[in-house]
Every structure is written in structure tokens, then in C-alpha cells.
Short mmCIF file of C-alpha atoms in Angstrom, two decimals:
data_model
loop_
_atom_site.label_atom_id
_atom_site.label_comp_id
_atom_site.label_asym_id
_atom_site.label_seq_id
_atom_site.Cartn_x
_atom_site.Cartn_y
_atom_site.Cartn_z
CA MET A 1 -82.66 39.45 -7.12
CA LYS A 2 -85.40 37.02 -5.94
CA ALA A 3 -85.15 36.59 -1.58
CA THR A 4 -84.32 32.83 -2.77
CA SER A 5 -81.57 33.46 -4.62
CA ILE A 6 -79.48 35.17 -1.79
CA ALA A 7 -78.50 31.99 0.57
CA LYS A 8 -76.43 31.47 -3.05
CA HIS A 9 -75.40 34.97 -3.24
CA GLU A 10 -74.21 34.80 -0.17
CA LYS A 11 -72.00 31.35 -0.52
CA SER A 12 -70.86 32.59 -3.44
CA PHE A 13 -68.92 36.07 -1.62
CA PHE A 14 -67.64 33.02 1.59
CA ASN A 15 -65.93 31.04 -1.15
CA THR A 16 -64.61 33.41 -3.30
CA GLY A 17 -63.49 36.54 -1.58
CA ARG A 18 -64.48 38.62 -4.04
CA ASP A 19 -67.15 41.34 -4.21
CA THR A 20 -69.35 42.79 -7.16
CA ALA A 21 -66.31 45.58 -7.48
CA GLY A 22 -64.08 42.41 -8.45
CA LYS A 23 -61.98 43.24 -4.96
CA GLU A 24 -60.95 40.38 -3.83
CA PHE A 25 -61.07 39.88 -0.08
CA ILE A 26 -59.14 38.04 2.72
CA LEU A 27 -61.66 36.09 5.40
CA THR A 28 -60.55 34.62 8.50
CA PRO A 29 -63.16 33.01 10.79
CA GLY A 30 -62.79 33.75 14.39
CA THR A 31 -63.76 34.61 18.07
CA VAL A 32 -64.20 36.87 20.36
CA PRO A 33 -64.90 36.51 23.99
CA ILE A 34 -67.98 38.92 25.59
CA GLN A 35 -66.90 40.85 28.80
CA GLY A 36 -68.66 39.64 31.83
CA SER A 37 -70.70 36.81 30.08
CA GLY A 38 -69.10 33.26 29.36
CA LEU A 39 -69.66 33.69 25.32
CA GLU A 40 -68.11 33.92 23.07
CA MET A 41 -69.09 35.69 19.61
CA PRO A 42 -67.83 34.50 16.63
CA TYR A 43 -66.88 36.30 13.37
CA VAL A 44 -64.99 36.31 10.11
CA LYS A 45 -62.16 38.68 9.58
CA CYS A 46 -62.88 40.38 6.47
CA ARG A 47 -59.06 42.49 4.91
CA THR A 48 -58.81 43.13 0.90
CA LYS A 49 -55.81 40.95 0.33
CA ASN A 50 -54.28 43.91 -1.66
CA GLY A 51 -53.82 45.29 2.02
CA ASP A 52 -56.10 48.61 1.17
CA THR A 53 -57.58 50.41 3.98
CA SER A 54 -58.41 53.92 2.67
CA PHE A 55 -61.74 53.85 2.98
CA TYR A 56 -62.12 54.02 6.75
CA VAL A 57 -59.83 56.11 9.00
CA LYS A 58 -57.34 54.98 11.51
CA GLU A 59 -57.90 57.43 14.27
CA LYS A 60 -59.09 55.58 17.29
CA HIS A 61 -61.87 57.93 19.84
CA PRO A 62 -63.58 57.23 22.76
CA LYS A 63 -67.65 55.65 21.77
CA ASN A 64 -70.55 56.15 23.55
CA GLN A 65 -73.20 55.02 20.47
CA ILE A 66 -73.98 52.26 18.42
CA VAL A 67 -76.16 52.93 14.90
CA LEU A 68 -78.31 50.00 13.40
CA HIS A 69 -78.46 50.13 9.68
CA TYR A 70 -79.53 48.23 6.59
CA THR A 71 -77.44 48.20 3.58
CA ALA A 72 -80.10 48.09 0.62
CA GLY A 73 -78.25 45.93 -1.38
CA TYR A 74 -76.85 42.07 -1.13
CA LEU A 75 -73.66 40.81 0.35
CA LYS A 76 -71.78 41.34 -2.90
CA GLY A 77 -72.96 44.58 -3.60
CA ASP A 78 -72.29 45.70 0.50
CA VAL A 79 -69.07 44.85 0.89
CA ALA A 80 -67.99 46.85 -2.37
CA ALA A 81 -69.76 49.87 -1.37
CA LEU A 82 -68.76 49.72 1.88
CA SER A 83 -64.99 48.89 1.02
CA ARG A 84 -64.49 52.10 -2.14
CA PRO A 85 -60.78 52.83 -1.96
CA ASN A 86 -60.44 56.27 -0.46
CA HIS A 87 -63.85 57.09 -0.14
CA ARG A 88 -64.32 56.90 3.73
CA VAL A 89 -68.53 55.70 3.52
CA SER A 90 -68.45 52.67 5.65
CA VAL A 91 -69.08 50.39 8.54
CA PRO A 92 -66.03 47.74 10.72
CA PHE A 93 -69.65 45.66 10.99
CA ILE A 94 -71.91 44.16 8.34
CA ILE A 95 -74.06 40.98 9.06
CA ALA A 96 -74.87 38.14 6.38
CA ARG A 97 -78.25 37.19 5.81
CA ASN A 98 -76.57 33.35 6.98
CA GLY A 99 -75.90 35.49 10.41
CA THR A 100 -72.16 35.61 9.60
CA ILE A 101 -70.98 39.32 11.48
CA LEU A 102 -68.51 40.55 8.44
CA ASN A 103 -65.90 42.55 11.01
CA MET A 104 -64.16 44.83 7.87
CA TRP A 105 -61.35 47.32 9.95
CA SER A 106 -61.36 47.57 14.10
CA SER A 107 -64.34 49.39 15.21
CA ALA A 108 -61.68 51.33 17.36
CA TYR A 109 -61.55 53.43 14.26
CA TRP A 110 -63.40 55.38 12.78
CA ALA A 111 -65.54 55.81 9.20
CA TYR A 112 -68.67 58.13 8.10
CA HIS A 113 -71.52 56.75 7.76
CA LEU A 114 -74.04 58.74 8.90
CA GLY A 115 -75.15 60.62 5.73
CA SER A 116 -73.57 65.54 5.44
CA ARG A 117 -76.94 66.12 6.17
CA ALA A 118 -77.06 63.96 9.55
CA VAL A 119 -77.84 65.57 13.09
CA GLY A 120 -75.10 66.53 14.67
CA GLY A 121 -72.56 66.41 11.57
CA ASN A 122 -71.26 63.47 9.83
CA THR A 123 -67.48 64.07 11.05
CA SER A 124 -68.00 64.06 15.32
CA GLY A 125 -71.02 61.09 14.46
CA GLY A 126 -69.39 58.87 12.68
CA ARG A 127 -66.54 59.08 15.99
CA ARG A 128 -68.38 58.71 18.27
CA THR A 129 -70.23 56.00 17.12
CA ILE A 130 -70.14 52.34 15.81
CA ALA A 131 -72.67 51.40 12.83
CA ILE A 132 -73.39 48.39 12.40
CA GLU A 133 -75.26 46.72 9.11
CA MET A 134 -77.53 44.51 8.86
CA SER A 135 -77.53 42.60 4.60
CA ASN A 136 -80.94 43.93 3.33
CA ILE A 137 -82.41 45.19 0.56
CA GLY A 138 -84.71 47.82 1.93
CA PHE A 139 -88.40 48.42 1.36
CA LEU A 140 -90.37 46.93 -1.72
CA LYS A 141 -93.10 47.93 -3.69
CA ARG A 142 -95.94 45.84 -4.80
CA ILE A 143 -96.93 45.50 -8.59
CA GLY A 144 -99.65 43.34 -9.29
CA ASP A 145 -99.10 40.34 -7.11
CA ASN A 146 -95.17 40.73 -6.72
CA LEU A 147 -92.79 42.63 -4.79
CA VAL A 148 -90.26 44.31 -6.43
CA THR A 149 -87.39 46.69 -5.37
CA VAL A 150 -86.34 49.51 -5.60
CA TYR A 151 -84.21 49.56 -8.41
CA ASN A 152 -86.01 47.75 -10.94
CA ASP A 153 -89.73 47.79 -11.10
CA LYS A 154 -88.43 43.80 -12.68
CA ASP A 155 -86.56 42.92 -10.06
CA VAL A 156 -88.93 40.80 -8.34
CA TYR A 157 -87.67 40.25 -4.97
CA CYS A 158 -90.84 37.63 -3.79
CA HIS A 159 -94.45 37.20 -3.98
CA ILE A 160 -96.94 38.07 -2.45
CA SER A 161 -97.90 35.07 -1.01
CA GLU A 162 -93.73 34.16 0.70
CA PRO A 163 -95.05 36.39 3.73
CA GLN A 164 -91.83 34.83 5.12
CA PHE A 165 -89.90 37.67 2.88
CA TYR A 166 -91.79 40.82 3.48
CA THR A 167 -93.22 42.23 6.40
CA LYS A 168 -95.88 44.35 5.99
CA LEU A 169 -96.93 47.78 7.67
CA ASP A 170 -100.66 49.11 8.89
CA THR A 171 -99.20 52.31 9.07
CA PRO A 172 -97.11 53.29 6.41
CA PHE A 173 -93.77 54.43 7.26
CA ARG A 174 -92.16 57.23 5.77
CA GLY A 175 -94.57 56.52 2.97
CA GLU A 176 -93.54 52.74 2.92
CA HIS A 177 -95.86 49.83 3.96
CA TYR A 178 -93.14 46.48 2.03
CA PHE A 179 -89.92 46.01 4.10
CA ALA A 180 -87.65 42.54 3.77
CA THR A 181 -87.50 41.07 6.70
CA HIS A 182 -84.11 39.77 8.30
CA THR A 183 -83.19 36.18 8.91
CA ALA A 184 -83.73 34.89 12.43
CA LYS A 185 -79.73 34.53 12.29
CA GLN A 186 -79.71 37.91 11.74
CA TYR A 187 -81.42 38.44 14.41
CA LYS A 188 -79.26 36.42 17.05
CA SER A 189 -75.89 37.19 15.68
CA LEU A 190 -77.53 40.98 16.32
CA ALA A 191 -78.06 40.28 19.77
CA LEU A 192 -74.45 38.89 20.08
CA LEU A 193 -72.78 41.28 18.20
CA LEU A 194 -74.50 43.96 20.06
CA ARG A 195 -73.40 42.86 24.15
CA TYR A 196 -69.91 42.30 22.72
CA LEU A 197 -70.00 45.84 21.33
CA THR A 198 -71.65 46.91 24.23
CA ALA A 199 -69.84 45.91 26.90
CA GLU A 200 -66.39 46.32 25.45
CA TYR A 201 -66.77 50.19 25.12
CA ASP A 202 -68.99 50.38 28.22
CA ILE A 203 -72.08 51.41 26.60
CA PRO A 204 -75.75 50.60 28.22
CA SER A 205 -77.39 48.36 26.39
CA THR A 206 -79.77 50.93 25.91
CA PHE A 207 -82.81 52.12 23.59
CA LEU A 208 -84.33 55.02 22.15
CA PRO A 209 -88.37 55.27 23.66
CA GLU A 210 -91.01 53.68 20.99
CA ASP A 211 -92.50 57.16 20.70
CA LYS A 212 -88.89 58.20 19.74
CA ARG A 213 -87.34 55.22 17.63
CA TYR A 214 -88.68 55.49 13.88
CA GLY A 215 -87.79 59.31 13.03
CA ILE A 216 -85.37 62.03 14.30
CA VAL A 217 -84.10 63.37 17.56
CA ALA A 218 -83.20 66.59 19.28
CA GLU A 219 -79.65 67.22 18.44
CA ASP A 220 -78.09 67.47 22.20
CA GLU A 221 -80.41 64.65 23.27
CA LEU A 222 -79.18 62.16 20.14
CA VAL A 223 -75.38 63.37 20.33
CA ASN A 224 -75.26 62.48 24.59
CA PHE A 225 -77.57 59.61 23.94
CA ARG A 226 -75.86 56.39 25.51
CA GLY A 227 -77.28 53.74 23.75
CA ILE A 228 -78.23 52.01 20.44
CA THR A 229 -79.88 54.24 17.66
CA SER A 230 -80.60 53.44 14.15
CA HIS A 231 -79.61 55.89 10.83
CA VAL A 232 -83.46 56.20 10.51
CA ASN A 233 -82.58 59.08 14.09
CA TYR A 234 -80.20 61.13 12.33
CA ARG A 235 -82.31 61.74 9.06
CA SER A 236 -84.86 63.07 8.51
CA SER A 237 -85.42 61.56 4.78
CA GLY A 238 -84.55 59.37 2.58
CA LYS A 239 -83.20 56.59 5.06
CA TRP A 240 -85.72 53.85 5.76
CA ASP A 241 -83.16 52.25 8.47
CA ILE A 242 -84.14 50.93 10.68
CA GLY A 243 -87.97 51.04 11.49
CA PRO A 244 -90.95 49.58 12.69
CA ALA A 245 -91.51 46.60 10.56
CA PHE A 246 -87.67 44.95 12.68
CA ASP A 247 -88.50 43.36 15.03
CA TRP A 248 -87.19 46.06 18.15
CA ASP A 249 -88.41 43.65 20.77
CA GLN A 250 -86.31 40.77 19.94
CA ILE A 251 -82.94 42.44 19.91
CA ILE A 252 -83.95 44.11 23.09
CA ARG A 253 -85.71 40.97 24.84
CA ALA A 254 -82.52 39.62 23.84
#
């Protein structure tokens, strides 16, 4: 899908409440106060129309960490993949490119989101962390003057002359140079969501130092770290979310 078509794609989801698998959702806008700030966070409650809750686990566990991801997809497919019945690979929050924060289920519960090879274990990691997915196609491949997605060499995302849609790294990250950018609205919403979650669960607004932020972290250090991490800290390979193409400074300042 071209980057210029994503807005229409997302609008379709918010108009119909239907994902790529045909599942229907009830979308309910709301706001929630952010403790100690005087601010409110707008969000959209996203619940299956048929009442299915089998894609996450209704157990409450103490939380000590927030883990950032990107979906490697587009919103309708993101919602479909993260709400597969009985799959239990899900997250409580998805941030659309238009900045909408979708709340899929209570962040007090948990689901598998780190993967079977995750440092510290997928189950224990899922229980003690809160996952946020940002809707983003991920890394891109250059073919001629086009940047295409990993899914198909003919799936053109943008042209090399459209730098607003991608970031090129001087030094490749896990073998890749080109990454789809996140939108300004996503950064704004992510900052607000992080402020809400850190206050709600008494999680420090602390980030890993830059020399450890983009790679695997030792198990004892990572499991006991209280703050904000990303998927690449838990997986040594096969994942690129979220590396140096992301504007970490903007989020840390916020």
C-alpha cells in the first residue's frame, strides 16, 4: 500500500469498525484523566461486536515496564492480527497513524507480545509489561527509485523523492537502511499514553541509555528494569521494532 493511501484505509476502519478478517468492532470514543497532570487522554475503546475476549488473558499482574512495538502492517490488518480468537498474541493499545489511541482491552490484563525466544520468557514478560503497538509498516527495501515493503517487491510504499515517508539510516540497523516514518500525531499520542501509563502504574519515565536502547539486553538487567523499553531489547534477531530510525529524543523530551 502506498503511504498516501493509508489515511483512506484508516478512515474506512473507523467508519465501519471492520478489520481485514471481517471481524466487527464497537468503537467508543472516550477520555481518561492523567494522574497528577491536569491533562486528559483521548482514546477509542475497541471491543469485538460478538464479545470475544479470547485473544488476551483476563488476569491482573503488577506492571513494571512498558514495551514499544510497531505492527509491520496497516491498521485494519493490525487489529485483525492482534485480536485473533484464542491466539492470545495481543496488546492493549494500538496507535493509528492518524494519532487515534485504540484500547483493545484493559492494560491491567496481559497477553503474549514478546515472542517465544524473548529474554526472560514470553509468559513472565507478557504478565509484567504493558505493550503498545504503533501502526507502521516497518523497514523498506529500495528497488530502483521505489521503496517497497518486505511483503512484496511490487508493493510500493513511496518514491525515493518522498522523504516525509521514510528515514534512511547512515549505518544500517539489523541489516536495513530504510524505515517508514511515524507521523507527528503518533508521536504526540504516544507521549500522552506514556504519561498516562507511567502515572497509572507507578512506572518511572525512564529509558534505557542509548548504548543499550537498540539491542538485546542482559536478562537480569532487562527483567528488573523499571521504565520504557522496546521489542528489540527482548529479541536478538527477527525484529526491528523499535530502533534508531524512531525519534526517541522527541518522546524523551515529551
